[in-house]
Short mmCIF file of C-alpha atoms and ligand atoms in Angstrom, two decimals:
data_model
loop_
_atom_site.label_atom_id
_atom_site.label_comp_id
_atom_site.label_asym_id
_atom_site.label_seq_id
_atom_site.Cartn_x
_atom_site.Cartn_y
_atom_site.Cartn_z
CA MET A 1 2.39 29.98 -0.41
CA ALA A 2 3.83 27.17 1.67
CA GLU A 3 5.33 24.25 -0.17
CA GLU A 4 3.20 21.11 -0.55
CA VAL A 5 4.64 18.09 1.28
CA LEU A 6 2.01 15.45 0.56
CA ARG A 7 -0.64 14.93 -2.07
CA VAL A 8 -3.19 12.14 -1.88
CA LYS A 9 -5.11 11.64 -5.10
CA ASP A 10 -8.22 9.49 -5.63
CA LEU A 11 -7.15 7.01 -2.96
CA GLU A 12 -9.36 3.96 -2.85
CA VAL A 13 -8.78 1.21 -0.28
CA GLN A 14 -10.53 -2.13 -0.30
CA PHE A 15 -10.74 -5.07 2.08
CA LYS A 16 -11.04 -8.67 1.09
CA THR A 17 -14.03 -10.08 2.93
CA ALA A 18 -16.26 -13.14 2.66
CA GLU A 19 -18.39 -11.00 0.32
CA GLY A 20 -15.47 -10.11 -1.94
CA TYR A 21 -13.57 -6.83 -2.06
CA LEU A 22 -15.38 -3.98 -0.31
CA SER A 23 -14.28 -0.33 -0.40
CA ALA A 24 -13.56 1.37 2.93
CA VAL A 25 -12.01 4.50 1.40
CA ARG A 26 -13.64 5.67 -1.83
CA GLY A 27 -11.48 8.01 -3.82
CA ILE A 28 -10.25 10.59 -1.30
CA SER A 29 -7.98 13.47 -2.38
CA PHE A 30 -6.24 16.10 -0.29
CA ASN A 31 -2.92 17.84 0.10
CA LEU A 32 -0.80 18.93 3.03
CA LYS A 33 1.49 21.94 3.13
CA LYS A 34 4.68 22.50 5.08
CA GLY A 35 4.01 23.45 8.69
CA GLU A 36 0.26 22.96 8.29
CA THR A 37 -2.07 20.98 10.55
CA VAL A 38 -4.92 19.27 8.75
CA CYS A 39 -7.57 17.62 10.92
CA VAL A 40 -9.51 14.66 9.58
CA VAL A 41 -12.89 14.28 11.27
CA GLY A 42 -15.86 11.96 10.93
CA GLU A 43 -17.73 9.23 12.76
CA SER A 44 -16.27 5.89 13.73
CA GLY A 45 -15.69 3.68 10.71
CA CYS A 46 -15.64 6.42 8.06
CA GLY A 47 -12.10 5.49 6.97
CA LYS A 48 -9.81 7.88 8.87
CA SER A 49 -7.33 5.34 10.22
CA ILE A 50 -7.33 3.30 7.02
CA SER A 51 -6.44 6.43 5.04
CA ALA A 52 -3.58 7.16 7.47
CA LEU A 53 -2.33 3.57 7.42
CA SER A 54 -2.31 3.68 3.59
CA ILE A 55 0.07 6.65 3.70
CA MET A 56 2.31 4.73 6.12
CA GLY A 57 2.21 1.59 3.96
CA LEU A 58 0.77 -0.29 6.95
CA LEU A 59 -2.60 -1.55 5.75
CA PRO A 60 -3.86 -4.76 7.38
CA ALA A 61 -3.05 -7.93 5.43
CA ASN A 62 -6.52 -8.16 3.85
CA GLY A 63 -6.43 -4.52 2.69
CA ARG A 64 -5.22 -3.18 -0.64
CA ILE A 65 -4.90 0.15 -2.36
CA ALA A 66 -7.16 -0.44 -5.33
CA ASN A 67 -6.61 2.95 -6.90
CA GLY A 68 -4.95 6.30 -6.38
CA GLU A 69 -1.63 7.98 -5.72
CA ILE A 70 0.18 9.25 -2.61
CA TRP A 71 2.90 11.71 -3.60
CA PHE A 72 5.70 12.51 -1.18
CA ASP A 73 9.11 13.94 -2.05
CA GLY A 74 8.67 13.29 -5.77
CA LYS A 75 7.66 9.66 -5.25
CA ASP A 76 4.32 7.88 -5.43
CA LEU A 77 4.34 5.89 -2.17
CA VAL A 78 1.74 3.50 -3.57
CA LYS A 79 4.30 2.24 -6.08
CA LEU A 80 7.23 1.84 -3.67
CA ARG A 81 8.57 -1.53 -2.53
CA GLN A 82 8.35 -2.39 1.20
CA ASP A 83 12.08 -1.76 1.74
CA GLU A 84 11.77 1.68 0.09
CA ILE A 85 8.78 2.68 2.18
CA GLN A 86 10.52 1.46 5.33
CA LYS A 87 13.17 4.11 4.77
CA ILE A 88 10.47 6.80 4.78
CA ARG A 89 8.36 5.39 7.62
CA GLY A 90 9.49 6.54 11.05
CA ASN A 91 11.98 8.86 9.40
CA ASP A 92 10.25 11.31 7.02
CA ILE A 93 6.70 10.34 7.93
CA SER A 94 5.78 8.99 11.34
CA MET A 95 2.60 8.15 13.12
CA ILE A 96 1.23 8.29 16.63
CA PHE A 97 -1.19 5.39 16.89
CA GLN A 98 -4.62 5.44 18.50
CA GLU A 99 -3.68 2.96 21.25
CA PRO A 100 -0.09 3.36 22.47
CA MET A 101 -0.06 -0.02 24.20
CA THR A 102 -0.50 -1.84 20.88
CA ALA A 103 2.09 0.33 19.15
CA LEU A 104 4.75 0.04 21.85
CA ASN A 105 6.41 -3.34 22.11
CA PRO A 106 5.84 -4.77 25.62
CA VAL A 107 9.06 -6.80 25.65
CA PHE A 108 11.49 -3.94 24.93
CA THR A 109 12.45 -1.06 27.17
CA ILE A 110 11.41 2.50 26.36
CA GLY A 111 15.07 3.31 25.76
CA PHE A 112 15.48 0.52 23.21
CA GLN A 113 12.34 1.54 21.34
CA LEU A 114 13.44 5.16 21.22
CA CYS A 115 16.99 4.39 20.14
CA GLU A 116 16.07 1.95 17.41
CA PRO A 117 14.75 4.49 14.84
CA LEU A 118 17.72 6.76 15.61
CA ARG A 119 20.18 3.94 14.95
CA ILE A 120 18.41 2.64 11.84
CA HIS A 121 17.48 5.89 10.14
CA GLN A 122 20.11 8.27 11.40
CA ASN A 123 22.97 5.84 11.77
CA LEU A 124 23.75 7.03 15.29
CA ASN A 125 25.89 4.81 17.51
CA LYS A 126 24.55 3.43 20.78
CA THR A 127 25.88 6.18 23.04
CA VAL A 128 24.80 9.09 20.84
CA ALA A 129 21.37 7.54 20.25
CA ALA A 130 20.87 7.05 24.00
CA LYS A 131 21.79 10.67 24.66
CA LYS A 132 19.34 11.88 22.04
CA ALA A 133 16.64 9.55 23.41
CA VAL A 134 16.97 11.12 26.87
CA GLU A 135 16.72 14.57 25.27
CA LEU A 136 13.55 13.53 23.44
CA LEU A 137 11.94 12.26 26.63
CA LYS A 138 12.73 15.56 28.29
CA GLN A 139 11.22 17.44 25.37
CA VAL A 140 7.92 15.60 25.67
CA GLY A 141 7.81 16.42 29.37
CA ILE A 142 8.79 13.10 30.93
CA SER A 143 10.43 13.41 34.32
CA GLU A 144 13.48 11.33 35.29
CA PRO A 145 14.14 10.37 31.66
CA GLU A 146 17.24 8.30 32.45
CA ARG A 147 15.20 6.04 34.72
CA ARG A 148 12.32 5.81 32.19
CA MET A 149 14.74 4.61 29.53
CA LYS A 150 15.18 1.37 31.47
CA GLN A 151 11.46 0.82 32.06
CA TYR A 152 8.96 -1.23 30.06
CA PRO A 153 5.72 0.19 28.61
CA HIS A 154 3.48 -1.42 31.26
CA GLU A 155 5.39 0.44 33.99
CA LEU A 156 4.22 3.81 32.64
CA SER A 157 0.85 5.56 32.91
CA GLY A 158 -1.35 6.01 29.82
CA GLY A 159 -0.40 9.67 29.49
CA MET A 160 3.28 8.84 29.75
CA ARG A 161 3.03 6.07 27.17
CA GLN A 162 1.39 8.52 24.79
CA ARG A 163 4.26 10.95 25.36
CA VAL A 164 6.74 8.16 24.67
CA MET A 165 4.87 7.43 21.41
CA ILE A 166 5.19 11.09 20.49
CA ALA A 167 8.88 11.04 21.36
CA ILE A 168 9.41 7.98 19.13
CA ALA A 169 7.40 9.58 16.33
CA LEU A 170 9.46 12.75 16.58
CA ALA A 171 12.83 11.03 17.04
CA CYS A 172 13.93 11.54 13.45
CA GLU A 173 12.31 14.97 13.09
CA PRO A 174 9.79 13.82 10.49
CA LYS A 175 8.47 16.12 7.79
CA ILE A 176 5.00 14.71 8.38
CA LEU A 177 3.46 13.53 11.63
CA ILE A 178 0.22 11.59 11.53
CA ALA A 179 -1.57 11.55 14.87
CA ASP A 180 -4.51 9.13 15.08
CA GLU A 181 -6.74 10.17 17.98
CA PRO A 182 -3.67 10.92 20.09
CA THR A 183 -5.68 12.10 23.06
CA THR A 184 -8.89 10.07 23.00
CA ALA A 185 -7.79 7.53 25.59
CA LEU A 186 -6.50 10.19 27.98
CA ASP A 187 -8.20 12.28 30.63
CA VAL A 188 -8.96 15.90 29.88
CA THR A 189 -5.97 17.46 31.66
CA ILE A 190 -3.45 15.15 30.01
CA GLN A 191 -5.26 15.69 26.69
CA ALA A 192 -4.67 19.42 26.94
CA GLN A 193 -1.01 18.89 27.82
CA ILE A 194 -0.46 16.57 24.85
CA LEU A 195 -2.10 19.05 22.46
CA ASP A 196 0.06 21.88 23.79
CA LEU A 197 3.08 19.68 23.37
CA LEU A 198 2.20 18.85 19.76
CA ASN A 199 1.69 22.54 18.98
CA GLU A 200 4.99 23.43 20.58
CA LEU A 201 6.91 20.74 18.71
CA LYS A 202 5.20 21.69 15.48
CA GLN A 203 6.34 25.26 15.83
CA LYS A 204 9.86 24.19 16.66
CA PHE A 205 10.33 21.79 13.75
CA ASN A 206 7.77 23.24 11.27
CA THR A 207 6.35 19.73 10.96
CA SER A 208 3.22 19.15 8.90
CA VAL A 209 0.58 17.32 10.90
CA ILE A 210 -2.38 15.17 9.94
CA MET A 211 -4.51 14.92 13.06
CA ILE A 212 -7.34 12.40 13.16
CA THR A 213 -10.00 13.05 15.76
CA HIS A 214 -13.67 12.70 16.66
CA ASP A 215 -13.45 15.77 18.82
CA MET A 216 -14.40 19.11 17.28
CA GLY A 217 -12.94 20.80 20.38
CA VAL A 218 -9.52 19.41 19.44
CA VAL A 219 -10.07 20.56 15.86
CA ALA A 220 -10.81 24.11 16.99
CA GLU A 221 -7.61 24.10 18.98
CA VAL A 222 -5.09 22.72 16.50
CA ALA A 223 -6.37 22.76 12.89
CA ASP A 224 -5.43 25.05 10.07
CA ARG A 225 -7.59 23.10 7.66
CA VAL A 226 -10.30 20.47 8.15
CA ILE A 227 -11.28 17.43 6.09
CA VAL A 228 -14.67 15.95 6.89
CA MET A 229 -15.14 12.29 5.95
CA TYR A 230 -18.34 10.32 5.68
CA ALA A 231 -18.64 6.65 4.72
CA GLY A 232 -15.27 6.49 2.98
CA GLU A 233 -15.49 9.84 1.18
CA VAL A 234 -14.42 13.41 1.80
CA VAL A 235 -17.65 15.43 1.96
CA GLU A 236 -16.26 18.84 2.92
CA GLU A 237 -12.88 20.50 3.12
CA GLY A 238 -11.95 24.02 4.13
CA ASP A 239 -9.94 26.17 6.48
CA VAL A 240 -10.87 25.85 10.12
CA GLU A 241 -12.69 29.20 10.38
CA THR A 242 -14.86 28.42 7.36
CA ILE A 243 -15.73 24.94 8.61
CA PHE A 244 -16.80 26.27 12.00
CA ASN A 245 -18.46 29.50 10.88
CA ASP A 246 -19.93 28.50 7.56
CA PRO A 247 -20.26 24.70 7.29
CA GLN A 248 -22.04 23.76 4.08
CA HIS A 249 -22.54 20.01 4.12
CA PRO A 250 -25.51 18.83 6.22
CA TYR A 251 -23.20 16.20 7.75
CA THR A 252 -20.65 18.81 8.87
CA GLN A 253 -23.51 20.89 10.26
CA GLY A 254 -24.70 17.82 12.18
CA LEU A 255 -21.21 17.12 13.54
CA LEU A 256 -20.89 20.67 14.81
CA ALA A 257 -24.35 20.58 16.36
CA SER A 258 -23.29 17.54 18.37
CA VAL A 259 -20.32 19.27 19.99
CA PRO A 260 -20.88 19.53 23.73
CA ASN A 261 -20.77 23.17 24.71
CA VAL A 262 -19.97 23.30 28.38
CA ASP A 263 -17.00 21.01 28.55
CA ARG A 264 -15.27 18.77 26.06
CA GLU A 265 -16.06 15.39 27.41
CA GLN A 266 -16.15 12.67 24.77
CA GLU A 267 -19.71 12.08 23.68
CA GLU A 268 -21.24 9.84 21.12
CA LEU A 269 -22.36 11.89 18.15
CA THR A 270 -26.07 11.56 18.66
CA ALA A 271 -27.23 14.74 16.95
CA ILE A 272 -27.34 13.07 13.53
CA PRO A 273 -30.10 10.46 13.47
CA GLY A 274 -29.32 7.10 11.90
CA SER A 275 -25.95 5.46 11.46
CA MET A 276 -23.26 5.19 8.85
CA PRO A 277 -23.70 2.44 6.27
CA SER A 278 -21.58 -0.69 6.64
CA LEU A 279 -19.06 -1.54 3.94
CA ASN A 280 -21.35 -4.02 2.21
CA GLU A 281 -24.34 -1.70 2.06
CA LYS A 282 -25.02 -0.47 -1.45
CA ILE A 283 -26.06 3.17 -1.57
CA GLU A 284 -27.17 4.94 -4.73
CA GLY A 285 -26.68 8.68 -5.05
CA CYS A 286 -25.18 10.72 -2.23
CA ARG A 287 -23.86 8.39 0.47
CA PHE A 288 -25.30 10.64 3.18
CA HIS A 289 -28.82 10.87 1.71
CA PRO A 290 -30.47 8.23 3.97
CA ARG A 291 -29.62 10.42 7.00
CA CYS A 292 -29.94 13.83 5.40
CA PRO A 293 -32.95 15.92 6.42
CA PHE A 294 -32.75 17.84 3.12
CA ALA A 295 -32.39 14.93 0.68
CA THR A 296 -34.18 15.29 -2.66
CA GLU A 297 -34.89 12.75 -5.40
CA LYS A 298 -31.69 13.75 -7.14
CA CYS A 299 -29.69 13.07 -3.95
CA LYS A 300 -31.12 9.55 -3.88
CA LEU A 301 -30.15 8.81 -7.45
CA GLN A 302 -26.98 10.64 -8.38
CA HIS A 303 -23.62 10.76 -6.68
CA PRO A 304 -22.32 14.33 -6.32
CA SER A 305 -18.67 15.26 -6.81
CA MET A 306 -16.70 17.85 -4.81
CA THR A 307 -17.56 21.43 -5.79
CA MET A 308 -15.79 24.67 -4.84
CA ILE A 309 -17.94 27.05 -2.80
CA GLY A 310 -16.05 30.22 -1.99
CA ASN A 311 -12.80 28.99 -0.48
CA HIS A 312 -13.88 25.51 0.45
CA LYS A 313 -15.05 22.29 -1.18
CA VAL A 314 -18.34 20.48 -0.62
CA ARG A 315 -19.90 17.27 -1.94
CA CYS A 316 -23.62 18.10 -1.92
CA TRP A 317 -26.33 18.57 -4.55
CA LEU A 318 -27.96 21.32 -2.52
CA LYS A 319 -24.75 23.32 -2.58
CA GLY A 320 -24.18 23.43 -6.31
CA GLY A 321 -22.98 19.82 -6.51
CA GLN A 322 -21.94 18.42 -9.85
CA VAL A 323 -22.31 15.01 -11.38
CA SER A 324 -19.32 12.85 -10.48
CA ASP A 325 -16.92 13.00 -13.38
CA ASP A 326 -15.79 9.50 -12.49
CA ASN A 327 -18.10 6.53 -12.68
CA ILE A 328 -16.22 4.96 -9.81
CA ASN A 329 -19.45 4.17 -7.95
CA SER A 330 -20.89 2.02 -10.68
CA GLN A 331 -17.55 0.31 -11.23
CA ARG A 332 -17.35 -0.49 -7.56
CA ASP A 333 -20.88 -1.78 -7.37
CA ALA A 334 -20.12 -4.13 -10.23
CA LEU A 335 -17.40 -5.83 -8.15
N1 LIG B 401 -8.92 -5.47 8.39
C1 LIG B 401 -10.13 -5.06 8.02
N2 LIG B 401 -10.98 -5.87 7.34
C2 LIG B 401 -12.20 -5.47 6.95
N3 LIG B 401 -12.69 -4.24 7.20
C3 LIG B 401 -11.90 -3.39 7.88
C4 LIG B 401 -10.60 -3.74 8.34
N4 LIG B 401 -10.06 -2.67 8.99
C5 LIG B 401 -10.99 -1.69 8.94
N5 LIG B 401 -12.09 -2.12 8.28
C6 LIG B 401 -13.30 -1.33 8.01
O1 LIG B 401 -12.93 -0.17 7.28
C7 LIG B 401 -13.76 0.92 7.66
C8 LIG B 401 -12.89 2.10 8.01
O2 LIG B 401 -12.17 1.80 9.20
P1 LIG B 401 -11.23 2.86 9.94
O3 LIG B 401 -10.48 2.10 10.97
O4 LIG B 401 -10.47 3.63 8.94
O5 LIG B 401 -12.31 3.79 10.62
P2 LIG B 401 -12.04 5.13 11.48
O6 LIG B 401 -12.66 6.25 10.74
O7 LIG B 401 -10.61 5.23 11.82
O8 LIG B 401 -12.91 4.82 12.79
P3 LIG B 401 -12.60 5.13 14.36
O9 LIG B 401 -12.99 6.56 14.53
O10 LIG B 401 -13.51 4.20 15.07
O11 LIG B 401 -11.15 4.88 14.62
C9 LIG B 401 -14.65 0.43 8.78
O12 LIG B 401 -15.90 0.09 8.26
C10 LIG B 401 -13.92 -0.79 9.28
O13 LIG B 401 -14.84 -1.73 9.80
MG1 LIG B 402 -9.53 5.03 13.62
#
């Protein structure tokens, strides 16, 4: 069995708001193996980016990890100092951000931004770093790389900027690549090219990938394993075939029902009536019960924990759910 490269355990992330601390991520656990691609799916606001930013040590200023562990290379990243995590970020673990324009610095050239991680993390001198940067741009399919090195982000197209982001993320050959909606802002043709590119690079470097996406079409294409999140929790986890062929959680079933069949244009997920609760909404029992067509009295009152069904895990009373062994919900509600 492939070696485990990351283990997230009971991660809880809170934000300080006018109403006090509110939990955006409520005790998620998962692991990632070498060379594996895990897709994280779920509606807008369910906590995908916040989970990824926690791993990177890049939570917004009003966010905090209230509980949990993130194990990488024998270290709990939650306990590391900023200078220690900086050595890992961009080197062992890197991230492609949702919006490349906010992640790329508008005042520095592409070349500078590519060379910087190489010089900091790999101690390469200016000439060697520049040579490697040109190589990286070639690898991600950018034409005339020498000329691009001297350009600024605004001089490139959206697809090209995304490729540059990928090149920066891959510069130090990370063990883990986190890609947050890497193709959402792009048109369908470029999307397909970027996904092919990620697959190619993954095979070449045996990188482990956490891919965050709304798009079940993307999941089908790249995932080995799928984590489904709802309102800050993981509600189902399994290998990609099981999730597509035998989804157990009513939410996963709803997500799959909302996948457009003919083409893969981005669509709002309208198949599940209702909307996800906001952070300050208090929900007893299963967090999905207000939208679940199968909810029973028990679902309204008691919070289910993750249960193994065959070879995947589900958080649902109707699927053999168990009482949460933690009383994290009541603790949180007391805050
Ligand atoms: N700085 C912040 N302060 C308060 N709440 C925040 C902050 N950042 C995010 N949140 C809230 O945390 C929750 C999770 O946000 P997150 O960005 O992880 O969602 P997401 O699943 O990535 O959504 P999307 O698919 O739209 O990118 C949301 O309810 C969001 O409003
Ligand atoms: Mg997000």
